[in-house]
Amino acid sequence: MKLQNKIALITGGTSGIGLEAAKLFIAEGAKVAVIGTNPERLQAAAQTLGDDALVLSADLRNPADIDRAIGDVAATFGRIDIVFANAGAAKAAPLEGITPEMISDQFALNFTGLFLTIQKASPLISKGGSIVATTSFLNAVGAPGLSILSATKAAIRSLVRSLAAELAPRGIRVNAVSPGPIATPFHTKLGLTDNQLSEAAAAIEAQVPLKRFGQPIEIARAALFLASDDSSFTTGSEFVVDGGLTQI
Ligand SMILES: NC(=O)c1ccc[n+]([C@@H]2O[C@H](COP(=O)([O-])OP(=O)(O)OC[C@H]3O[C@@H](n4cnc5c(N)ncnc54)[C@H](OP(=O)(O)O)[C@@H]3O)[C@@H](O)[C@H]2O)c1
């Protein structure tokens, strides 16, 4: 058991990578708090994760929701050992189709929401704590139609270095996990037609040296490594799990 008696906060823990991580962390002995917004997915997550999970509805674009959610975690568990800051979403659009609202909306969730989650959780984390942020292969390569999502992920990569430096004196590690294309509902929310989606999926799959999409459990295992003492001498780093897409 790699996370015996640990308390883990997982944003986006109701779907895809975050849900898989929540299951894995519980199997490794942790109690988890998961955050999402969609009522059906929240209910399904509560059922799947059972008594070891606190399932919280909070829109991370709203700072007051973050305050409330962290307050609930504090009231229930009293402390946080692990933050998996993983929630993210995007709308695909070409340069000429992007509006100021699309930029602020994606940054509000992917960057500001992640930042404020870590900021508000930080007083509850003590020495030995671990923060893991989900970045993306898109912070290392350019892809048409995904400029804003990619920029949010590059901002997170930078933040991980800064926070690792700031929190090292407190004995708290901060790292990123960088997924390649992963089979989750994420892509269906990009606002693409079914045709556009299957074309984009085929194109990206062809570029991945391992010639397939990754599975959410493959990212969850990397998050577990970074969250646990197995990575006790690792901070400020980015663990790339992308089938070789950005590395070969
Ligand atoms: N799938 C990929 O190919 C891929 C590749 C690289 C990086 N990533 C990153 O991996 C992370 C997880 O994505 P995923 O693939 O697991 O996608 P997913 O299945 O769509 O999960 C996204 C999670 O984020 C939550 N979320 C979305 N908007 C939210 C909001 N405003 N407030 C709070 N929670 C919110 C969702 O909850 P609700 O649905 O309940 O709102 C859901 O739990 C994201 O940061 C994504 O950018 C994914």
Short mmCIF file of C-alpha atoms and ligand atoms in Angstrom, two decimals:
data_model
loop_
_atom_site.label_atom_id
_atom_site.label_comp_id
_atom_site.label_asym_id
_atom_site.label_seq_id
_atom_site.Cartn_x
_atom_site.Cartn_y
_atom_site.Cartn_z
CA MET A 1 0.00 0.00 0.00
CA LYS A 2 1.76 3.14 -1.22
CA LEU A 3 -0.71 5.69 0.18
CA GLN A 4 -1.68 4.17 3.54
CA ASN A 5 -3.53 6.76 5.69
CA LYS A 6 -2.97 9.53 3.13
CA ILE A 7 -5.62 12.14 2.27
CA ALA A 8 -5.72 13.02 -1.43
CA LEU A 9 -7.65 15.82 -3.11
CA ILE A 10 -8.27 15.07 -6.79
CA THR A 11 -9.82 17.72 -9.01
CA GLY A 12 -11.59 16.30 -12.03
CA GLY A 13 -11.88 13.09 -10.05
CA THR A 14 -15.29 12.23 -11.46
CA SER A 15 -14.20 11.21 -14.97
CA GLY A 16 -11.33 9.94 -17.09
CA ILE A 17 -7.84 10.26 -15.62
CA GLY A 18 -8.96 11.74 -12.29
CA LEU A 19 -11.54 9.01 -11.63
CA GLU A 20 -8.99 6.30 -12.45
CA ALA A 21 -6.52 7.97 -10.09
CA ALA A 22 -9.15 8.15 -7.34
CA LYS A 23 -9.80 4.39 -7.67
CA LEU A 24 -6.07 3.62 -7.66
CA PHE A 25 -5.29 5.91 -4.71
CA ILE A 26 -8.09 4.28 -2.66
CA ALA A 27 -6.78 0.82 -3.58
CA GLU A 28 -3.37 2.01 -2.27
CA GLY A 29 -4.84 2.98 1.10
CA ALA A 30 -5.79 6.66 0.65
CA LYS A 31 -8.98 8.49 1.46
CA VAL A 32 -9.85 10.85 -1.39
CA ALA A 33 -11.88 13.99 -2.00
CA VAL A 34 -12.90 14.37 -5.63
CA ILE A 35 -14.22 17.50 -7.33
CA GLY A 36 -16.38 17.81 -10.45
CA THR A 37 -19.43 19.70 -11.68
CA ASN A 38 -21.73 17.36 -13.60
CA PRO A 39 -24.42 15.96 -11.24
CA GLU A 40 -24.69 12.56 -12.97
CA ARG A 41 -20.93 12.07 -13.01
CA LEU A 42 -20.71 13.18 -9.35
CA GLN A 43 -23.34 10.63 -8.39
CA ALA A 44 -21.70 7.86 -10.43
CA ALA A 45 -18.31 8.66 -8.88
CA ALA A 46 -19.79 8.52 -5.37
CA GLN A 47 -21.19 5.08 -6.14
CA THR A 48 -17.96 3.80 -7.74
CA LEU A 49 -15.60 5.17 -5.09
CA GLY A 50 -17.67 4.27 -2.01
CA ASP A 51 -17.06 5.22 1.62
CA ASP A 52 -13.41 6.20 1.22
CA ALA A 53 -14.36 9.16 -0.98
CA LEU A 54 -15.79 12.61 -0.32
CA VAL A 55 -17.44 13.72 -3.57
CA LEU A 56 -17.74 17.49 -3.95
CA SER A 57 -19.52 19.63 -6.50
CA ALA A 58 -17.47 22.74 -7.25
CA ASP A 59 -16.89 24.80 -10.38
CA LEU A 60 -13.19 25.57 -10.25
CA ARG A 61 -13.73 28.66 -12.41
CA ASN A 62 -15.39 30.14 -9.34
CA PRO A 63 -12.98 31.01 -6.47
CA ALA A 64 -15.82 30.87 -3.90
CA ASP A 65 -16.51 27.25 -4.93
CA ILE A 66 -12.84 26.39 -4.37
CA ASP A 67 -12.94 27.96 -0.89
CA ARG A 68 -16.06 25.99 -0.02
CA ALA A 69 -14.67 22.70 -1.35
CA ILE A 70 -11.36 23.05 0.50
CA GLY A 71 -13.34 23.97 3.63
CA ASP A 72 -15.35 20.74 3.25
CA VAL A 73 -12.15 18.71 2.86
CA ALA A 74 -10.68 20.38 5.96
CA ALA A 75 -13.87 19.73 7.96
CA THR A 76 -13.97 16.06 6.92
CA PHE A 77 -10.32 15.04 6.97
CA GLY A 78 -8.49 17.84 8.82
CA ARG A 79 -5.51 17.81 6.47
CA ILE A 80 -4.38 17.12 2.90
CA ASP A 81 -1.32 15.03 1.99
CA ILE A 82 -1.72 14.91 -1.79
CA VAL A 83 -3.25 17.30 -4.31
CA PHE A 84 -3.78 15.92 -7.80
CA ALA A 85 -4.70 19.16 -9.62
CA ASN A 86 -6.05 17.51 -12.72
CA ALA A 87 -9.35 19.09 -13.81
CA GLY A 88 -9.25 20.59 -17.27
CA ALA A 89 -11.37 21.24 -20.32
CA ALA A 90 -11.02 22.94 -23.70
CA LYS A 91 -12.83 24.21 -26.75
CA ALA A 92 -11.09 23.75 -30.09
CA ALA A 93 -11.00 26.76 -32.43
CA PRO A 94 -8.65 28.19 -35.06
CA LEU A 95 -6.88 31.53 -34.54
CA GLU A 96 -9.61 33.55 -36.21
CA GLY A 97 -12.40 31.79 -34.28
CA ILE A 98 -11.12 32.42 -30.77
CA THR A 99 -12.96 34.99 -28.64
CA PRO A 100 -11.74 36.73 -25.48
CA GLU A 101 -14.38 34.74 -23.55
CA MET A 102 -12.93 31.44 -24.82
CA ILE A 103 -9.49 32.49 -23.63
CA SER A 104 -10.63 33.61 -20.18
CA ASP A 105 -12.89 30.58 -19.71
CA GLN A 106 -10.13 28.06 -20.45
CA PHE A 107 -7.56 29.91 -18.36
CA ALA A 108 -10.12 30.30 -15.53
CA LEU A 109 -10.42 26.52 -15.19
CA ASN A 110 -7.13 25.08 -16.39
CA PHE A 111 -4.78 27.64 -14.86
CA THR A 112 -6.44 29.95 -12.30
CA GLY A 113 -8.63 27.17 -10.90
CA LEU A 114 -5.60 24.92 -10.54
CA PHE A 115 -3.54 27.71 -8.98
CA LEU A 116 -6.23 28.65 -6.45
CA THR A 117 -6.85 25.00 -5.56
CA ILE A 118 -3.18 24.57 -4.69
CA GLN A 119 -3.05 27.96 -2.93
CA LYS A 120 -6.10 27.23 -0.75
CA ALA A 121 -5.02 23.63 -0.04
CA SER A 122 -1.47 24.60 0.83
CA PRO A 123 -2.06 25.54 4.52
CA LEU A 124 -3.49 22.04 5.06
CA ILE A 125 -0.42 20.29 3.58
CA SER A 126 2.52 19.48 5.79
CA LYS A 127 6.07 18.17 5.32
CA GLY A 128 6.12 15.12 3.03
CA GLY A 129 3.13 16.36 1.02
CA SER A 130 2.98 15.99 -2.73
CA ILE A 131 1.28 18.11 -5.37
CA VAL A 132 0.81 16.70 -8.87
CA ALA A 133 -0.54 18.83 -11.74
CA THR A 134 -1.78 17.49 -15.05
CA THR A 135 -0.14 19.17 -18.01
CA SER A 136 -0.26 17.78 -21.58
CA PHE A 137 1.85 16.77 -24.57
CA LEU A 138 0.45 20.03 -26.01
CA ASN A 139 2.87 22.10 -23.94
CA ALA A 140 5.70 20.61 -26.02
CA VAL A 141 4.23 20.47 -29.54
CA GLY A 142 1.95 22.69 -31.63
CA ALA A 143 -1.46 21.42 -32.76
CA PRO A 144 -3.90 23.40 -34.91
CA GLY A 145 -7.07 24.54 -33.12
CA LEU A 146 -5.73 23.94 -29.62
CA SER A 147 -3.64 27.06 -29.02
CA ILE A 148 -5.39 28.21 -25.85
CA LEU A 149 -5.51 24.78 -24.22
CA SER A 150 -1.82 24.37 -25.07
CA ALA A 151 -0.96 27.76 -23.56
CA THR A 152 -2.79 26.91 -20.32
CA LYS A 153 -0.74 23.72 -20.06
CA ALA A 154 2.55 25.55 -20.73
CA ALA A 155 1.58 27.97 -17.95
CA ILE A 156 1.03 25.02 -15.59
CA ARG A 157 4.44 23.55 -16.53
CA SER A 158 6.04 26.84 -15.54
CA LEU A 159 3.99 27.07 -12.35
CA VAL A 160 5.13 23.61 -11.26
CA ARG A 161 8.76 24.77 -11.31
CA SER A 162 7.96 27.96 -9.36
CA LEU A 163 5.84 26.22 -6.73
CA ALA A 164 8.38 23.41 -6.38
CA ALA A 165 10.97 26.09 -5.53
CA GLU A 166 8.63 27.88 -3.13
CA LEU A 167 7.43 24.77 -1.31
CA ALA A 168 10.72 22.84 -1.15
CA PRO A 169 11.68 24.53 2.15
CA ARG A 170 8.42 23.15 3.62
CA GLY A 171 9.27 19.63 2.40
CA ILE A 172 6.41 19.63 -0.11
CA ARG A 173 7.12 18.32 -3.61
CA VAL A 174 5.43 19.65 -6.76
CA ASN A 175 5.52 17.77 -10.07
CA ALA A 176 3.56 17.43 -13.30
CA VAL A 177 2.29 14.43 -15.19
CA SER A 178 2.08 15.05 -18.94
CA PRO A 179 -0.36 12.77 -20.77
CA GLY A 180 -0.31 12.12 -24.48
CA PRO A 181 -3.66 11.45 -26.15
CA ILE A 182 -5.70 9.42 -23.65
CA ALA A 183 -9.01 7.63 -24.21
CA THR A 184 -11.34 9.71 -22.00
CA PRO A 185 -14.47 11.83 -22.60
CA PHE A 186 -12.19 14.93 -22.82
CA HIS A 187 -12.17 14.95 -26.64
CA THR A 188 -15.95 14.78 -26.96
CA LYS A 189 -16.17 18.14 -25.13
CA LEU A 190 -13.91 20.03 -27.58
CA GLY A 191 -16.87 21.15 -29.69
CA LEU A 192 -15.82 19.16 -32.77
CA THR A 193 -18.18 17.24 -35.06
CA ASP A 194 -17.97 13.43 -34.98
CA ASN A 195 -16.15 13.51 -38.33
CA GLN A 196 -13.62 16.10 -37.18
CA LEU A 197 -13.09 14.12 -34.00
CA SER A 198 -12.41 10.79 -35.70
CA GLU A 199 -10.10 12.45 -38.25
CA ALA A 200 -8.16 14.20 -35.50
CA ALA A 201 -7.98 10.98 -33.47
CA ALA A 202 -6.64 8.98 -36.43
CA ALA A 203 -4.07 11.69 -37.22
CA ILE A 204 -2.75 11.90 -33.66
CA GLU A 205 -2.71 8.12 -33.23
CA ALA A 206 -0.55 7.83 -36.36
CA GLN A 207 1.93 10.29 -34.81
CA VAL A 208 2.28 8.39 -31.52
CA PRO A 209 5.30 6.04 -31.79
CA LEU A 210 3.40 3.36 -29.81
CA LYS A 211 0.49 3.76 -32.31
CA ARG A 212 -2.37 3.98 -29.85
CA PHE A 213 -4.20 6.21 -27.39
CA GLY A 214 -3.15 5.77 -23.78
CA GLN A 215 -5.54 4.51 -21.12
CA PRO A 216 -6.44 6.66 -18.08
CA ILE A 217 -4.93 4.05 -15.74
CA GLU A 218 -1.53 4.60 -17.40
CA ILE A 219 -1.65 8.26 -16.29
CA ALA A 220 -3.09 7.34 -12.89
CA ARG A 221 -0.08 5.06 -12.25
CA ALA A 222 2.31 7.92 -13.06
CA ALA A 223 0.32 10.22 -10.75
CA LEU A 224 0.57 7.55 -8.04
CA PHE A 225 4.36 7.46 -8.44
CA LEU A 226 4.58 11.24 -8.10
CA ALA A 227 2.08 11.34 -5.22
CA SER A 228 3.80 8.60 -3.21
CA ASP A 229 7.15 8.41 -1.44
CA ASP A 230 8.45 6.33 -4.39
CA SER A 231 9.32 9.71 -5.93
CA SER A 232 10.67 11.23 -2.70
CA PHE A 233 13.68 12.91 -4.43
CA THR A 234 11.67 14.25 -7.38
CA THR A 235 10.35 17.81 -7.49
CA GLY A 236 9.78 20.44 -10.19
CA SER A 237 9.73 17.69 -12.81
CA GLU A 238 7.30 16.61 -15.51
CA PHE A 239 6.66 12.87 -15.97
CA VAL A 240 5.84 12.39 -19.66
CA VAL A 241 3.44 9.53 -20.41
CA ASP A 242 2.67 9.95 -24.09
CA GLY A 243 3.68 6.84 -26.00
CA GLY A 244 6.80 8.68 -27.13
CA LEU A 245 4.91 11.43 -28.94
CA THR A 246 7.03 14.34 -27.70
CA GLN A 247 10.22 12.36 -27.03
CA ILE A 248 11.19 10.41 -30.12
N1 LIG B 1 -7.58 12.96 -22.52
C1 LIG B 1 -6.47 13.43 -23.08
O1 LIG B 1 -6.12 13.08 -24.23
C2 LIG B 1 -5.57 14.38 -22.33
C3 LIG B 1 -4.31 14.67 -22.88
C4 LIG B 1 -3.48 15.54 -22.21
C5 LIG B 1 -3.89 16.14 -21.02
N2 LIG B 1 -5.14 15.84 -20.52
C6 LIG B 1 -5.55 16.50 -19.29
O2 LIG B 1 -5.97 15.55 -18.33
C7 LIG B 1 -6.86 16.18 -17.42
C8 LIG B 1 -8.05 15.26 -17.18
O3 LIG B 1 -8.75 15.13 -18.39
P1 LIG B 1 -9.51 13.80 -18.84
O4 LIG B 1 -8.92 13.38 -20.09
O5 LIG B 1 -9.59 12.86 -17.70
O6 LIG B 1 -10.93 14.45 -19.20
P2 LIG B 1 -12.41 14.24 -18.64
O7 LIG B 1 -12.72 12.78 -18.61
O8 LIG B 1 -13.25 15.15 -19.45
O9 LIG B 1 -12.33 14.75 -17.14
C9 LIG B 1 -12.27 16.12 -16.84
C10 LIG B 1 -12.60 16.30 -15.37
O10 LIG B 1 -12.53 17.71 -15.06
C11 LIG B 1 -13.73 18.10 -14.42
N3 LIG B 1 -14.09 19.48 -14.73
C12 LIG B 1 -14.32 20.02 -15.95
N4 LIG B 1 -14.69 21.31 -15.83
C13 LIG B 1 -14.69 21.57 -14.50
C14 LIG B 1 -14.97 22.73 -13.72
N5 LIG B 1 -15.33 23.90 -14.30
N6 LIG B 1 -14.87 22.65 -12.38
C15 LIG B 1 -14.52 21.48 -11.78
N7 LIG B 1 -14.23 20.38 -12.45
C16 LIG B 1 -14.31 20.42 -13.78
C17 LIG B 1 -14.77 17.17 -14.99
O11 LIG B 1 -15.90 17.10 -14.14
P3 LIG B 1 -17.38 17.40 -14.73
O12 LIG B 1 -17.46 16.68 -16.01
O13 LIG B 1 -18.26 16.87 -13.67
O14 LIG B 1 -17.43 18.88 -14.86
C18 LIG B 1 -14.01 15.85 -15.03
O15 LIG B 1 -14.03 15.24 -13.76
C19 LIG B 1 -7.21 17.54 -18.01
O16 LIG B 1 -6.48 18.55 -17.36
C20 LIG B 1 -6.74 17.43 -19.46
O17 LIG B 1 -6.36 18.67 -20.01
C21 LIG B 1 -5.99 14.98 -21.16
#
